[in-house]
CSV table of C-alpha atoms in Angstrom, one decimal:
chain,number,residue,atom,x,y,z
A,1,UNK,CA,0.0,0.0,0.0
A,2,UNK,CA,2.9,2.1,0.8
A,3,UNK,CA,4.4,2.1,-2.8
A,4,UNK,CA,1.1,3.0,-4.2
A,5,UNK,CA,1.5,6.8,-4.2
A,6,UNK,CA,-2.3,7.2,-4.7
A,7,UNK,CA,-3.3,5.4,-1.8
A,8,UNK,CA,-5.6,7.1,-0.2
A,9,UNK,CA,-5.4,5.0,3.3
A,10,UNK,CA,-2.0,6.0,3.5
A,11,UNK,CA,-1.7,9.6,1.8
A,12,UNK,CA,-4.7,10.8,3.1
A,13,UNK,CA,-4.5,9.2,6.4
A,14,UNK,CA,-7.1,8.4,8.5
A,15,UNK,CA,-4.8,6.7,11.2
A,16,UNK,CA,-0.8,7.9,11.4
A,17,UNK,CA,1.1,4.9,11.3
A,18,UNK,CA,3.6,5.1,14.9
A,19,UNK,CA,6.3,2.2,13.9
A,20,UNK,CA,9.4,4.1,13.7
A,21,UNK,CA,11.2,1.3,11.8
A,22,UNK,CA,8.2,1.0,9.5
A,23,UNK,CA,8.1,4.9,9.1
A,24,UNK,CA,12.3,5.3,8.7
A,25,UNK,CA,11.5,2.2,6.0
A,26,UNK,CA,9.1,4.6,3.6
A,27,UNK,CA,11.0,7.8,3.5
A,28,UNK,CA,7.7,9.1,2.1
A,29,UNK,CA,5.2,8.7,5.3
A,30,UNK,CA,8.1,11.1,7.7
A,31,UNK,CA,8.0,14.0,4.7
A,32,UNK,CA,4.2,13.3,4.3
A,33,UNK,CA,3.6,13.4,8.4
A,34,UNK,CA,6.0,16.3,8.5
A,35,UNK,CA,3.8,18.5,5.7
A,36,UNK,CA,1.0,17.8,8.0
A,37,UNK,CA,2.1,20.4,10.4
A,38,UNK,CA,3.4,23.6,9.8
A,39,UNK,CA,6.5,25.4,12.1
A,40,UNK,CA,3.5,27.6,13.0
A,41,UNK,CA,1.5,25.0,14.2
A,42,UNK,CA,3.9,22.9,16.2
A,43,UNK,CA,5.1,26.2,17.9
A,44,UNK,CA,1.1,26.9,18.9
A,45,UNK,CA,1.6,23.3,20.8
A,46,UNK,CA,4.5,24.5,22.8
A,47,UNK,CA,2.5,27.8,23.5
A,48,UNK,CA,-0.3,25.6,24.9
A,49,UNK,CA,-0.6,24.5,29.2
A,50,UNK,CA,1.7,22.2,29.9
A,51,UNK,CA,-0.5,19.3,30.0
A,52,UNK,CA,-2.6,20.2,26.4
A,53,UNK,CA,1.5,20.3,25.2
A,54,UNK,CA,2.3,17.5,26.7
A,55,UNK,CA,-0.9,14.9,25.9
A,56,UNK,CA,-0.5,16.8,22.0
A,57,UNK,CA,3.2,16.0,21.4
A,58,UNK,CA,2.3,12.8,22.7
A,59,UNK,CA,-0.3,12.0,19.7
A,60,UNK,CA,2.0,13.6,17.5
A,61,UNK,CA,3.8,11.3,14.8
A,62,UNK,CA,7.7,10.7,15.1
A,63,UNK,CA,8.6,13.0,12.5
A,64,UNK,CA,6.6,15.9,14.0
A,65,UNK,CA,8.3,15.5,17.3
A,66,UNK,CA,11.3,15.3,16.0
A,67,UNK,CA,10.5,19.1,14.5
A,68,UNK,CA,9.0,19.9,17.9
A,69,UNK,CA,12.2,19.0,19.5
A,70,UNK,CA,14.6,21.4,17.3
A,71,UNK,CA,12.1,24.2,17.4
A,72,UNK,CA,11.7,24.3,21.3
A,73,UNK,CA,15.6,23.8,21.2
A,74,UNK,CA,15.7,27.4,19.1
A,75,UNK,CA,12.9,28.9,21.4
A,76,UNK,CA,14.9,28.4,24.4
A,77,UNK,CA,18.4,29.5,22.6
A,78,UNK,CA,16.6,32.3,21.6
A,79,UNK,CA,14.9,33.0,25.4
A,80,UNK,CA,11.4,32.9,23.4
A,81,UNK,CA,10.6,29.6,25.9
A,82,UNK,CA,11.6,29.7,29.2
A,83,UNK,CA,9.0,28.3,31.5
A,84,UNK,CA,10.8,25.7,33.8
A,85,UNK,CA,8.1,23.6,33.9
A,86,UNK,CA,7.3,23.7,29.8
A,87,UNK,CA,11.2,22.5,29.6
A,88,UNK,CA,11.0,20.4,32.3
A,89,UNK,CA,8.5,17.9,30.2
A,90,UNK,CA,9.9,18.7,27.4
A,91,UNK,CA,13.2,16.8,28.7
A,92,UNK,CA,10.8,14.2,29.8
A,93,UNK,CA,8.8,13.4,27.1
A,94,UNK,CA,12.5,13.6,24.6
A,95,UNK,CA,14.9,12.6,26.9
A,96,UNK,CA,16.4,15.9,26.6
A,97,UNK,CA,18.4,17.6,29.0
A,98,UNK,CA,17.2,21.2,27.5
A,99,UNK,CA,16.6,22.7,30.5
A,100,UNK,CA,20.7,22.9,31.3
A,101,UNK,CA,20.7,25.2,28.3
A,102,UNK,CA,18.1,27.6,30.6
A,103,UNK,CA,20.4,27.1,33.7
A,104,UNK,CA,23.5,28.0,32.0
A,105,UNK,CA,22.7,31.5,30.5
């Protein structure tokens, strides 16, 4: 189904497929799952309570939190982000130790 470009079950998903190995497999899904969400919209999920942020990065496909990762990285380089307890599960959820980069300025 995958190699079928115009497969609508896949391409027009109404389920996101969360096997990494499966997804890092079919190049295609990650840039497709990635299109899905704009840098605006990821950045309105960091913006959200910290429990919205966390249960919506949690849904969020592999490829999106990937992106989510590197743009709260910039948003905390860049002192945009800098609620301990947003970085806090942040670190959490990525296994991140982001919030060293808050400490250290």
């Amino acid at each position: 189904m995958v190699r079928t470009h115009g497969n609508k079950d896949i391409y027009d998903p109404r389920i996101i497929i969360e096997d990494e190995d499966f997804i890092a497999q079919n190049p295609k899904l990650s840039e497709l799952y990635l299109s899905m969400y704009t840098d605006k919209d990821l950045i309105e999920i960091i913006e959200l309570p910290v429990k919205q942020m966390v249960d919506y990065i949690n849904a969020l496909p592999v490829g999106c939190k990937n992106a989510i990762k590197g743009i709260a990285a910039t948003m905390i380089d860049s002192g945009v982000l800098d609620s301990v307890q947003k970085i806090k599960a942040l670190d959490e959820i990525f296994g991140t130790d982001m919030l060293l980069t808050l400490v250290q300025e």
